């Protein structure tokens, strides 16, 4: 039999990794977003566009 | 009935359903048996047999090589064929006595029952336990006889049998508690007599209701022994945390359990003490859980110490899938071995084999300082900082953060959303500090 993998313990880890936690954050913020859109309408839309632009910019910065 | 517990800890998937109801099967030895001279914490044992010698079941083949050391006995009858370096579960090569099994299992004439417990003095009990080579069978493999000698400073007032078995997949202690209840209780009684205490506890996690029930039933006949149900949580089976849960006492930083008046022994160890005192048979076999998703059949085996892992796996029907990792011990604290030639030693509680899918190994990402590790750490350390300093090899800073208090339970590394492994750095630092301290 070929050699087996060797590594330091623990050999198991949780399924709750960073991606899952960040998805939870987005889900948790959904009600706030909806209520925000309801109450503020256009202003909220502007804010969202700004955030989107910022994220887009950060993404470009992160890659370069 | 709410189980007692400690602060911190985690709830990994326990996966005990696969083997917890399977009765213990007794396994005979393999053709060749291997006895590494280091099966315990402390100095290597020194061989007292030569190549070509005939040995019998229970015969001493290596004598303890110091105060913290233990005798090693042959678990089969046969001929010594070699004394050579051989792969050890810890990943190195260790001098090992190889015995060719003649399949007759003739018991050495030296093995005879001791006097009844009532006539034994505490010193005699300690001597029997020492001669029998009994070590902590939960994995730490600390020689038990040292624990049974009452310390000079501070009196011990209770003995706790550790039946928590908090590691996922493991069910060997569970089976011993259910099938050999009397043996465990008698072992506890013997330990209590050796230490001259009148209070004994059997602490069992509440995911083993059948074990608690039968233990409570049997414990009625014993004076001073109480069964304590514990909350199911990892690492409940840690010595310090079981003391906290059962007695409410906190072992001080750097202190031993005896400093708060407690002695903790493993379930299988208690059973081995009873066997050694009643029948005179030293520690030559132990209960091992065979499990994991790559193995054909889950089993609980009573294995003779020295049996190669490959033989036990064959007996369990071999692999149904290609294993990527074989772990001796539990998945949280066990050691991964590179091949299956290594023998079962006194501290091996399980053989687990996993495929790649079960392990789900992923690349690690950055620490986002979520603090989950801090929340979970049962010793109240800050694994995220220890991990960060560990990466920079800043041992001094790690010392300041009490790295030596880490019990290496792995709760931090298990929980980390970024799949970082702070424990790995902590272990390296502890080794380095330990080495520096010896100089």
Short mmCIF file of C-alpha atoms in Angstrom, two decimals:
data_model
loop_
_atom_site.label_atom_id
_atom_site.label_comp_id
_atom_site.label_asym_id
_atom_site.label_seq_id
_atom_site.Cartn_x
_atom_site.Cartn_y
_atom_site.Cartn_z
CA UNK A 1 0.00 0.00 0.00
CA UNK A 2 1.18 3.49 -0.81
CA UNK A 3 2.10 5.87 1.98
CA UNK A 4 -0.78 7.56 3.70
CA UNK A 5 -1.24 11.23 4.41
CA UNK A 6 0.20 12.50 7.66
CA UNK A 7 -0.77 15.78 9.28
CA UNK A 8 -1.10 17.46 12.63
CA UNK A 9 -4.33 16.98 14.55
CA UNK A 10 -7.21 17.82 14.55
CA UNK A 11 -8.11 15.81 11.50
CA UNK A 12 -11.65 17.10 11.18
CA UNK A 13 -12.91 20.65 10.86
CA UNK A 14 -16.19 22.48 10.94
CA UNK A 15 -18.30 23.09 7.84
CA UNK A 16 -18.80 26.72 8.95
CA UNK A 17 -15.98 28.32 7.01
CA UNK A 18 -15.55 31.99 6.10
CA UNK A 19 -17.76 31.75 2.99
CA UNK A 20 -20.64 30.31 4.98
CA UNK A 21 -20.32 32.98 7.68
CA UNK A 22 -20.26 35.81 5.11
CA UNK A 23 -23.34 34.34 3.43
CA UNK A 24 -25.01 34.44 6.84
CA UNK A 25 -24.08 38.13 7.11
CA UNK A 26 -25.71 38.88 3.76
CA UNK A 27 -28.84 36.97 4.71
CA UNK A 28 -29.01 38.79 8.04
CA UNK A 29 -28.82 42.17 6.29
CA UNK A 30 -31.58 41.40 3.78
CA UNK A 31 -34.48 42.63 5.97
CA UNK A 32 -32.61 45.89 6.63
CA UNK A 33 -32.08 46.36 2.91
CA UNK A 34 -35.74 45.77 2.10
CA UNK A 35 -36.97 48.11 4.83
CA UNK A 36 -34.39 50.67 3.74
CA UNK A 37 -35.67 50.55 0.17
CA UNK A 38 -39.24 50.90 1.39
CA UNK A 39 -38.58 53.93 3.55
CA UNK A 40 -35.88 55.76 1.67
CA UNK A 41 -36.51 54.69 -1.92
CA UNK A 42 -34.26 56.57 -4.34
CA UNK A 43 -31.72 57.69 -1.76
CA UNK A 44 -31.16 54.06 -0.72
CA UNK A 45 -30.74 53.11 -4.37
CA UNK A 46 -28.03 55.74 -4.73
CA UNK A 47 -26.30 54.43 -1.64
CA UNK A 48 -26.46 50.88 -2.98
CA UNK A 49 -24.91 52.02 -6.27
CA UNK A 50 -22.14 53.71 -4.30
CA UNK A 51 -21.47 50.51 -2.31
CA UNK A 52 -21.50 48.48 -5.50
CA UNK A 53 -18.97 50.82 -7.07
CA UNK A 54 -16.77 50.67 -3.97
CA UNK A 55 -16.84 46.87 -3.98
CA UNK A 56 -16.02 46.83 -7.70
CA UNK A 57 -13.09 49.19 -7.11
CA UNK A 58 -11.83 47.18 -4.12
CA UNK A 59 -12.02 44.02 -6.20
CA UNK A 60 -9.85 45.59 -8.92
CA UNK A 61 -7.39 46.81 -6.28
CA UNK A 62 -7.29 43.37 -4.72
CA UNK A 63 -6.41 41.69 -8.00
CA UNK A 64 -3.66 44.03 -9.09
CA UNK B 1 -31.00 15.49 34.95
CA UNK B 2 -28.60 18.08 33.56
CA UNK B 3 -25.06 16.98 33.12
CA UNK B 4 -22.23 18.93 34.70
CA UNK B 5 -19.65 20.54 32.50
CA UNK B 6 -17.00 23.26 32.05
CA UNK B 7 -16.85 26.57 30.17
CA UNK B 8 -15.85 26.67 26.51
CA UNK B 9 -15.55 23.64 24.29
CA UNK B 10 -17.15 22.58 21.04
CA UNK B 11 -19.72 20.17 19.64
CA UNK B 12 -18.21 18.29 16.73
CA UNK B 13 -20.37 15.61 15.06
CA UNK B 14 -19.83 12.67 17.39
CA UNK B 15 -20.55 9.85 14.93
CA UNK B 16 -20.68 7.29 17.69
CA UNK B 17 -23.76 5.55 16.27
CA UNK B 18 -21.59 3.36 14.04
CA UNK B 19 -19.88 1.42 16.77
CA UNK B 20 -21.44 2.23 20.15
CA UNK B 21 -23.77 -0.78 20.17
CA UNK B 22 -21.29 -3.32 18.85
CA UNK B 23 -20.11 -5.73 21.56
CA UNK B 24 -16.38 -6.11 22.16
CA UNK B 25 -14.89 -8.95 20.12
CA UNK B 26 -11.69 -10.61 21.29
CA UNK B 27 -8.99 -10.72 18.66
CA UNK B 28 -6.07 -13.15 18.68
CA UNK B 29 -2.56 -11.98 18.00
CA UNK B 30 -0.96 -11.72 14.58
CA UNK B 31 1.90 -13.99 13.43
CA UNK B 32 4.47 -11.39 14.32
CA UNK B 33 3.98 -9.08 17.28
CA UNK B 34 5.84 -5.82 17.83
CA UNK B 35 6.61 -4.27 21.19
CA UNK B 36 8.16 -0.80 20.95
CA UNK B 37 10.26 0.07 23.98
CA UNK B 38 8.43 3.39 24.26
CA UNK B 39 4.72 2.89 24.86
CA UNK B 40 4.48 5.49 27.59
CA UNK B 41 5.55 9.00 28.51
CA UNK B 42 9.06 9.06 29.95
CA UNK B 43 12.20 6.97 29.65
CA UNK B 44 12.39 4.01 27.25
CA UNK B 45 12.07 0.56 28.78
CA UNK B 46 15.16 -1.64 28.70
CA UNK B 47 14.87 -5.07 27.06
CA UNK B 48 15.49 -8.06 29.35
CA UNK B 49 15.17 -10.76 26.67
CA UNK B 50 17.55 -11.72 23.88
CA UNK B 51 16.97 -12.80 20.31
CA UNK B 52 16.02 -16.49 20.30
CA UNK B 53 14.53 -16.48 23.81
CA UNK B 54 11.22 -18.21 24.39
CA UNK B 55 8.62 -15.90 25.94
CA UNK B 56 5.18 -16.47 27.37
CA UNK B 57 2.00 -14.47 27.73
CA UNK B 58 2.41 -11.84 30.42
CA UNK B 59 6.18 -12.21 30.69
CA UNK B 60 8.20 -9.04 31.21
CA UNK B 61 10.24 -8.42 28.05
CA UNK B 62 11.41 -4.91 28.92
CA UNK B 63 11.92 -3.33 32.33
CA UNK B 64 11.04 0.27 33.17
CA UNK B 65 14.05 2.48 32.41
CA UNK B 66 13.49 5.09 35.08
CA UNK B 67 10.97 6.58 37.49
CA UNK B 68 8.59 7.77 34.77
CA UNK B 69 8.58 4.60 32.68
CA UNK B 70 6.72 1.31 32.51
CA UNK B 71 7.37 -2.40 32.08
CA UNK B 72 6.44 -4.00 28.78
CA UNK B 73 5.07 -7.53 28.64
CA UNK B 74 4.69 -10.04 25.87
CA UNK B 75 1.04 -10.49 24.93
CA UNK B 76 1.61 -13.81 23.16
CA UNK B 77 3.80 -16.86 23.65
CA UNK B 78 6.55 -17.48 21.14
CA UNK B 79 10.14 -16.66 20.25
CA UNK B 80 11.92 -13.33 20.17
CA UNK B 81 13.14 -12.99 16.55
CA UNK B 82 14.65 -9.51 16.59
CA UNK B 83 15.25 -6.36 18.56
CA UNK B 84 15.46 -3.65 15.92
CA UNK B 85 14.26 -0.15 15.03
CA UNK B 86 10.72 -0.36 13.73
CA UNK B 87 8.03 2.21 12.77
CA UNK B 88 6.25 3.59 15.83
CA UNK B 89 2.80 5.24 15.83
CA UNK B 90 4.44 8.57 16.64
CA UNK B 91 6.07 8.64 13.21
CA UNK B 92 9.65 7.81 14.18
CA UNK B 93 11.50 4.51 14.35
CA UNK B 94 11.86 3.11 17.84
CA UNK B 95 13.72 0.03 19.11
CA UNK B 96 11.14 -2.73 19.05
CA UNK B 97 11.11 -6.30 20.32
CA UNK B 98 9.67 -8.61 17.67
CA UNK B 99 8.06 -11.82 18.89
CA UNK B 100 6.97 -14.64 16.59
CA UNK B 101 3.63 -15.87 17.85
CA UNK B 102 3.32 -19.64 18.28
CA UNK B 103 -0.45 -19.33 18.59
CA UNK B 104 -0.62 -21.22 21.89
CA UNK B 105 -0.94 -18.24 24.24
CA UNK B 106 0.73 -20.12 27.10
CA UNK B 107 0.64 -17.98 30.19
CA UNK B 108 3.87 -17.43 32.08
CA UNK B 109 4.06 -19.39 35.34
CA UNK B 110 4.79 -16.14 37.16
CA UNK B 111 1.21 -14.99 36.56
CA UNK B 112 -0.94 -15.94 39.51
CA UNK B 113 -3.79 -14.28 41.35
CA UNK B 114 -2.85 -11.85 44.11
CA UNK B 115 -4.12 -11.87 47.65
CA UNK B 116 -7.71 -10.63 48.05
CA UNK B 117 -8.01 -6.85 48.13
CA UNK B 118 -8.77 -6.73 51.85
CA UNK B 119 -5.31 -8.13 52.67
CA UNK B 120 -3.35 -5.89 50.29
CA UNK B 121 -1.63 -2.81 51.62
CA UNK B 122 -1.60 0.39 49.54
CA UNK B 123 2.12 -0.06 48.86
CA UNK B 124 1.50 -3.58 47.56
CA UNK B 125 -1.22 -2.31 45.21
CA UNK B 126 1.11 0.35 43.82
CA UNK B 127 3.73 -2.35 43.32
CA UNK B 128 1.32 -4.63 41.45
CA UNK B 129 0.24 -1.74 39.19
CA UNK B 130 3.88 -0.83 38.58
CA UNK B 131 4.89 -4.40 37.76
CA UNK B 132 1.87 -4.76 35.44
CA UNK B 133 3.13 -1.87 33.33
CA UNK B 134 -0.18 -0.04 33.50
CA UNK B 135 -0.23 3.41 31.92
CA UNK B 136 -3.02 5.90 31.23
CA UNK B 137 -4.90 4.28 28.39
CA UNK B 138 -6.81 7.36 27.31
CA UNK B 139 -3.87 8.35 25.14
CA UNK B 140 -1.53 10.28 27.43
CA UNK B 141 0.11 7.01 28.61
CA UNK B 142 1.39 8.41 31.90
CA UNK B 143 2.48 5.56 34.22
CA UNK B 144 -0.48 4.90 36.53
CA UNK B 145 1.52 3.74 39.53
CA UNK B 146 2.92 7.27 39.99
CA UNK B 147 -0.63 8.61 40.19
CA UNK B 148 -1.50 6.01 42.82
CA UNK B 149 1.31 7.07 45.12
CA UNK B 150 -0.11 9.70 47.45
CA UNK B 151 1.79 12.97 46.86
CA UNK B 152 3.88 14.46 49.63
CA UNK B 153 2.32 17.90 49.30
CA UNK B 154 -1.43 18.14 49.67
CA UNK B 155 -3.73 15.22 50.23
CA UNK B 156 -5.76 13.52 47.54
CA UNK B 157 -9.40 13.17 48.51
CA UNK B 158 -11.09 11.72 45.46
CA UNK B 159 -10.51 9.45 42.49
CA UNK B 160 -12.39 10.04 39.24
CA UNK B 161 -12.85 7.41 36.56
CA UNK B 162 -12.90 9.19 33.24
CA UNK B 163 -15.67 7.70 31.14
CA UNK B 164 -16.36 10.86 29.17
CA UNK B 165 -14.89 9.65 25.90
CA UNK B 166 -15.50 12.98 24.21
CA UNK B 167 -13.59 12.20 21.00
CA UNK B 168 -15.83 11.60 17.97
CA UNK B 169 -16.12 8.02 16.63
CA UNK B 170 -14.61 6.40 19.73
CA UNK B 171 -16.68 3.86 21.60
CA UNK B 172 -14.11 1.64 23.30
CA UNK B 173 -14.58 3.18 26.76
CA UNK B 174 -18.34 3.12 26.28
CA UNK B 175 -18.25 -0.63 25.61
CA UNK B 176 -15.98 -1.26 28.59
CA UNK B 177 -18.36 0.71 30.83
CA UNK B 178 -21.34 -1.31 29.62
CA UNK B 179 -19.78 -4.77 29.37
CA UNK B 180 -17.29 -4.66 32.19
CA UNK B 181 -19.04 -2.41 34.71
CA UNK B 182 -17.91 -4.46 37.71
CA UNK B 183 -14.30 -4.48 36.51
CA UNK B 184 -14.23 -0.69 36.24
CA UNK B 185 -15.83 -0.22 39.66
CA UNK B 186 -13.47 -2.75 41.28
CA UNK B 187 -10.54 -0.99 39.63
CA UNK B 188 -11.75 2.31 41.07
CA UNK B 189 -12.13 0.68 44.49
CA UNK B 190 -8.55 -0.58 44.28
CA UNK B 191 -7.27 2.87 43.28
CA UNK B 192 -9.21 4.42 46.16
CA UNK B 193 -7.65 1.93 48.57
CA UNK B 194 -4.15 2.62 47.23
CA UNK B 195 -4.61 6.35 47.79
CA UNK B 196 -6.47 5.92 51.05
CA UNK B 197 -9.51 7.94 49.96
CA UNK B 198 -13.19 7.21 50.45
CA UNK B 199 -14.71 9.22 47.61
CA UNK B 200 -14.82 7.91 44.07
CA UNK B 201 -16.62 9.19 41.00
CA UNK B 202 -17.42 7.63 37.68
CA UNK B 203 -17.97 10.48 35.23
CA UNK B 204 -19.80 9.60 32.02
CA UNK B 205 -21.03 11.90 29.25
CA UNK B 206 -24.80 11.88 28.84
CA UNK B 207 -24.64 10.59 25.28
CA UNK B 208 -24.10 7.16 26.84
CA UNK B 209 -27.40 6.69 28.72
CA UNK B 210 -27.09 2.91 28.77
CA UNK B 211 -23.66 3.12 30.39
CA UNK B 212 -24.91 5.60 33.02
CA UNK B 213 -27.90 3.41 33.80
CA UNK B 214 -25.93 0.20 34.31
CA UNK B 215 -23.21 2.07 36.22
CA UNK B 216 -25.75 3.58 38.64
CA UNK B 217 -27.24 0.11 39.16
CA UNK B 218 -23.90 -1.52 39.95
CA UNK B 219 -22.43 1.38 41.93
CA UNK B 220 -25.10 0.91 44.62
CA UNK B 221 -23.10 -2.05 45.93
CA UNK B 222 -19.98 0.05 46.35
CA UNK B 223 -19.48 2.41 49.23
CA UNK B 224 -18.49 5.97 48.41
CA UNK B 225 -18.73 5.68 44.63
CA UNK B 226 -21.00 8.11 42.80
CA UNK B 227 -21.87 8.17 39.12
CA UNK B 228 -21.76 11.68 37.65
CA UNK B 229 -23.47 12.31 34.30
CA UNK B 230 -21.63 14.98 32.30
CA UNK B 231 -22.84 17.17 29.48
CA UNK B 232 -21.69 15.94 26.10
CA UNK B 233 -19.07 18.39 24.97
CA UNK B 234 -15.54 18.24 23.63
CA UNK B 235 -13.00 18.17 25.43
CA UNK B 236 -14.94 16.91 28.43
CA UNK B 237 -12.55 13.98 28.81
CA UNK B 238 -9.56 16.21 29.49
CA UNK B 239 -8.22 15.60 32.96
CA UNK B 240 -8.51 19.23 34.05
CA UNK B 241 -12.01 19.65 32.65
CA UNK B 242 -13.42 16.50 34.12
CA UNK B 243 -12.16 17.65 37.54
CA UNK B 244 -13.83 21.03 36.98
CA UNK B 245 -17.09 19.39 35.97
CA UNK B 246 -17.19 16.79 38.74
CA UNK B 247 -15.79 18.66 41.73
CA UNK B 248 -15.91 22.32 40.67
CA UNK B 249 -12.19 22.73 41.40
CA UNK B 250 -9.85 24.46 38.99
CA UNK B 251 -6.40 23.01 38.45
CA UNK B 252 -4.00 25.96 38.65
CA UNK B 253 -1.82 26.89 35.68
CA UNK B 254 1.07 24.45 35.50
CA UNK B 255 -0.34 22.37 38.34
CA UNK B 256 -1.11 18.68 38.46
CA UNK B 257 -4.57 17.26 39.27
CA UNK B 258 -3.21 16.10 42.63
CA UNK B 259 -2.68 19.75 43.61
CA UNK B 260 -6.46 20.07 43.91
CA UNK B 261 -6.79 16.67 45.54
CA UNK B 262 -7.93 14.68 42.53
CA UNK B 263 -6.63 11.68 40.65
CA UNK B 264 -8.18 10.85 37.29
CA UNK B 265 -7.90 7.45 35.68
CA UNK B 266 -9.28 6.25 32.38
CA UNK B 267 -12.03 3.62 32.17
CA UNK B 268 -9.86 1.03 30.50
CA UNK B 269 -7.04 1.77 32.96
CA UNK B 270 -9.36 1.11 35.90
CA UNK B 271 -10.30 -2.16 34.26
CA UNK B 272 -6.63 -3.03 33.73
CA UNK B 273 -5.84 -2.27 37.40
CA UNK B 274 -8.60 -4.65 38.43
CA UNK B 275 -7.32 -7.37 36.08
CA UNK B 276 -3.78 -6.96 37.35
CA UNK B 277 -4.76 -7.13 41.01
CA UNK B 278 -7.33 -9.93 40.72
CA UNK B 279 -5.76 -12.26 38.15
CA UNK B 280 -2.16 -11.06 38.21
CA UNK B 281 -2.24 -10.60 34.43
CA UNK B 282 -0.35 -7.45 33.42
CA UNK B 283 -1.51 -5.00 30.77
CA UNK B 284 -1.33 -7.04 27.55
CA UNK B 285 -4.55 -6.16 25.78
CA UNK B 286 -6.83 -3.19 25.32
CA UNK B 287 -10.09 -2.26 23.64
CA UNK B 288 -9.77 -0.52 20.31
CA UNK B 289 -12.51 1.00 18.15
CA UNK B 290 -12.15 0.41 14.42
CA UNK B 291 -14.09 2.97 12.42
CA UNK B 292 -14.16 5.69 9.80
CA UNK B 293 -15.78 5.84 6.40
CA UNK B 294 -13.09 3.88 4.55
CA UNK B 295 -13.34 0.73 6.65
CA UNK B 296 -15.63 -2.14 5.67
CA UNK B 297 -16.99 -2.94 9.15
CA UNK B 298 -17.00 -0.87 12.31
CA UNK B 299 -15.78 -2.92 15.25
CA UNK B 300 -14.87 -2.82 18.91
CA UNK B 301 -12.00 -5.22 19.39
CA UNK B 302 -10.11 -6.39 22.42
CA UNK B 303 -6.67 -6.44 20.83
CA UNK B 304 -3.43 -7.83 22.19
CA UNK B 305 -0.94 -4.99 22.50
CA UNK B 306 1.71 -5.29 19.83
CA UNK B 307 -0.65 -6.40 17.05
CA UNK B 308 0.10 -4.57 13.79
CA UNK B 309 -2.62 -2.16 12.68
CA UNK B 310 -2.82 -3.87 9.26
CA UNK B 311 -3.84 -7.15 10.94
CA UNK B 312 -6.66 -5.48 12.87
CA UNK B 313 -7.90 -3.76 9.71
CA UNK B 314 -7.88 -7.09 7.85
CA UNK B 315 -9.93 -8.65 10.63
CA UNK B 316 -12.48 -5.86 10.28
CA UNK B 317 -12.93 -6.76 6.60
CA UNK B 318 -10.34 -4.41 5.10
CA UNK B 319 -11.10 -1.17 3.33
CA UNK B 320 -14.19 -0.54 1.23
CA UNK B 321 -12.77 2.71 -0.16
CA UNK B 322 -9.23 3.91 -0.66
CA UNK B 323 -8.22 5.54 2.64
CA UNK B 324 -6.29 8.79 2.53
CA UNK B 325 -5.55 8.99 6.24
CA UNK B 326 -5.34 6.44 9.03
CA UNK B 327 -5.55 7.88 12.50
CA UNK B 328 -4.59 6.13 15.72
CA UNK B 329 -6.79 7.62 18.39
CA UNK B 330 -9.65 10.05 17.91
CA UNK B 331 -9.94 12.50 15.01
CA UNK B 332 -9.34 15.48 17.31
CA UNK B 333 -6.14 14.41 19.07
CA UNK B 334 -5.04 11.19 17.40
CA UNK B 335 -1.91 10.79 15.29
CA UNK B 336 -2.04 10.12 11.57
CA UNK B 337 0.27 7.27 10.57
CA UNK B 338 2.02 6.90 7.24
CA UNK B 339 1.62 3.13 6.97
CA UNK B 340 -0.25 0.30 8.64
CA UNK B 341 2.77 -1.72 9.81
CA UNK B 342 2.85 0.15 13.11
CA UNK B 343 1.71 -1.82 16.17
CA UNK B 344 -1.11 -1.11 18.59
CA UNK B 345 0.48 0.29 21.74
CA UNK B 346 -0.91 0.87 25.21
CA UNK B 347 -2.36 4.28 24.38
CA UNK B 348 -4.06 3.42 21.08
CA UNK B 349 -7.80 3.77 21.59
CA UNK B 350 -8.94 3.59 18.00
CA UNK B 351 -7.98 2.94 14.42
CA UNK B 352 -9.89 5.32 12.17
CA UNK B 353 -9.53 5.41 8.43
CA UNK B 354 -10.96 8.23 6.38
CA UNK B 355 -11.31 8.98 2.70
CA UNK B 356 -10.58 12.39 1.23
CA UNK B 357 -14.28 13.28 1.12
CA UNK B 358 -14.72 12.71 4.84
CA UNK B 359 -11.75 14.88 5.74
CA UNK B 360 -12.74 17.79 3.46
CA UNK B 361 -9.31 19.33 3.53
CA UNK B 362 -9.37 22.89 2.21
CA UNK B 363 -6.81 25.59 1.76
CA UNK B 364 -6.59 28.04 4.64
CA UNK B 365 -7.55 31.67 4.29
CA UNK B 366 -6.68 34.65 6.47
CA UNK B 367 -7.68 35.04 10.10
CA UNK B 368 -10.63 37.43 10.26
CA UNK B 369 -10.47 37.72 14.04
CA UNK B 370 -13.93 36.32 14.59
CA UNK B 371 -12.86 35.07 18.01
CA UNK B 372 -14.49 31.68 17.72
CA UNK B 373 -11.30 30.02 18.89
CA UNK B 374 -11.11 32.27 21.97
CA UNK B 375 -14.71 31.47 22.81
CA UNK B 376 -14.14 27.74 22.47
CA UNK B 377 -10.76 27.44 24.16
CA UNK B 378 -11.37 25.41 27.32
CA UNK B 379 -8.15 26.77 28.84
CA UNK B 380 -9.16 30.41 28.15
CA UNK B 381 -6.20 31.11 25.89
CA UNK B 382 -6.19 33.22 22.73
CA UNK B 383 -5.41 30.75 19.94
CA UNK B 384 -5.62 33.41 17.22
CA UNK B 385 -2.77 35.39 18.77
CA UNK B 386 -0.79 32.25 19.59
CA UNK B 387 -1.17 31.16 15.98
CA UNK B 388 -0.08 34.56 14.67
CA UNK B 389 2.99 34.71 16.93
CA UNK B 390 3.69 31.08 16.12
CA UNK B 391 3.94 31.93 12.44
CA UNK B 392 6.54 34.55 13.32
CA UNK B 393 8.30 32.08 15.64
CA UNK B 394 7.99 34.57 18.52
CA UNK B 395 8.25 32.06 21.34
CA UNK B 396 8.68 34.72 24.06
CA UNK B 397 5.35 36.37 23.21
CA UNK B 398 3.69 32.97 23.16
CA UNK B 399 5.08 32.23 26.62
CA UNK B 400 3.54 35.49 27.85
CA UNK B 401 0.21 34.27 26.51
CA UNK B 402 0.55 31.09 28.57
CA UNK B 403 1.08 28.75 25.67
CA UNK B 404 2.21 26.02 28.07
CA UNK B 405 -1.32 25.78 29.48
CA UNK B 406 -2.66 24.53 26.16
CA UNK B 407 -4.02 21.00 26.46
CA UNK B 408 -3.82 20.50 22.67
CA UNK B 409 -7.48 19.61 22.37
CA UNK B 410 -7.72 21.15 18.90
CA UNK B 411 -11.01 22.97 19.48
CA UNK B 412 -9.52 26.17 17.99
CA UNK B 413 -8.33 24.51 14.80
CA UNK B 414 -11.58 22.61 14.44
CA UNK B 415 -13.70 25.75 14.64
CA UNK B 416 -11.54 28.12 12.58
CA UNK B 417 -13.60 29.39 9.61
CA UNK B 418 -10.38 30.19 7.78
CA UNK B 419 -9.09 26.62 8.30
CA UNK B 420 -6.05 27.95 10.08
CA UNK B 421 -4.32 25.54 12.40
CA UNK B 422 -3.20 27.49 15.49
CA UNK B 423 -2.71 24.22 17.36
CA UNK B 424 0.10 23.22 15.03
CA UNK B 425 2.09 26.34 15.94
CA UNK B 426 1.25 25.93 19.62
CA UNK B 427 2.55 22.37 19.58
CA UNK B 428 5.78 23.44 17.91
CA UNK B 429 6.23 26.22 20.49
CA UNK B 430 5.55 23.86 23.39
CA UNK B 431 8.12 21.42 22.07
CA UNK B 432 10.71 24.19 21.70
CA UNK B 433 10.04 25.57 25.18
CA UNK B 434 10.19 22.04 26.61
CA UNK B 435 13.53 21.40 24.92
CA UNK B 436 14.94 24.74 26.09
CA UNK B 437 13.84 23.94 29.64
CA UNK B 438 15.76 20.65 29.64
CA UNK B 439 19.07 22.28 28.71
#
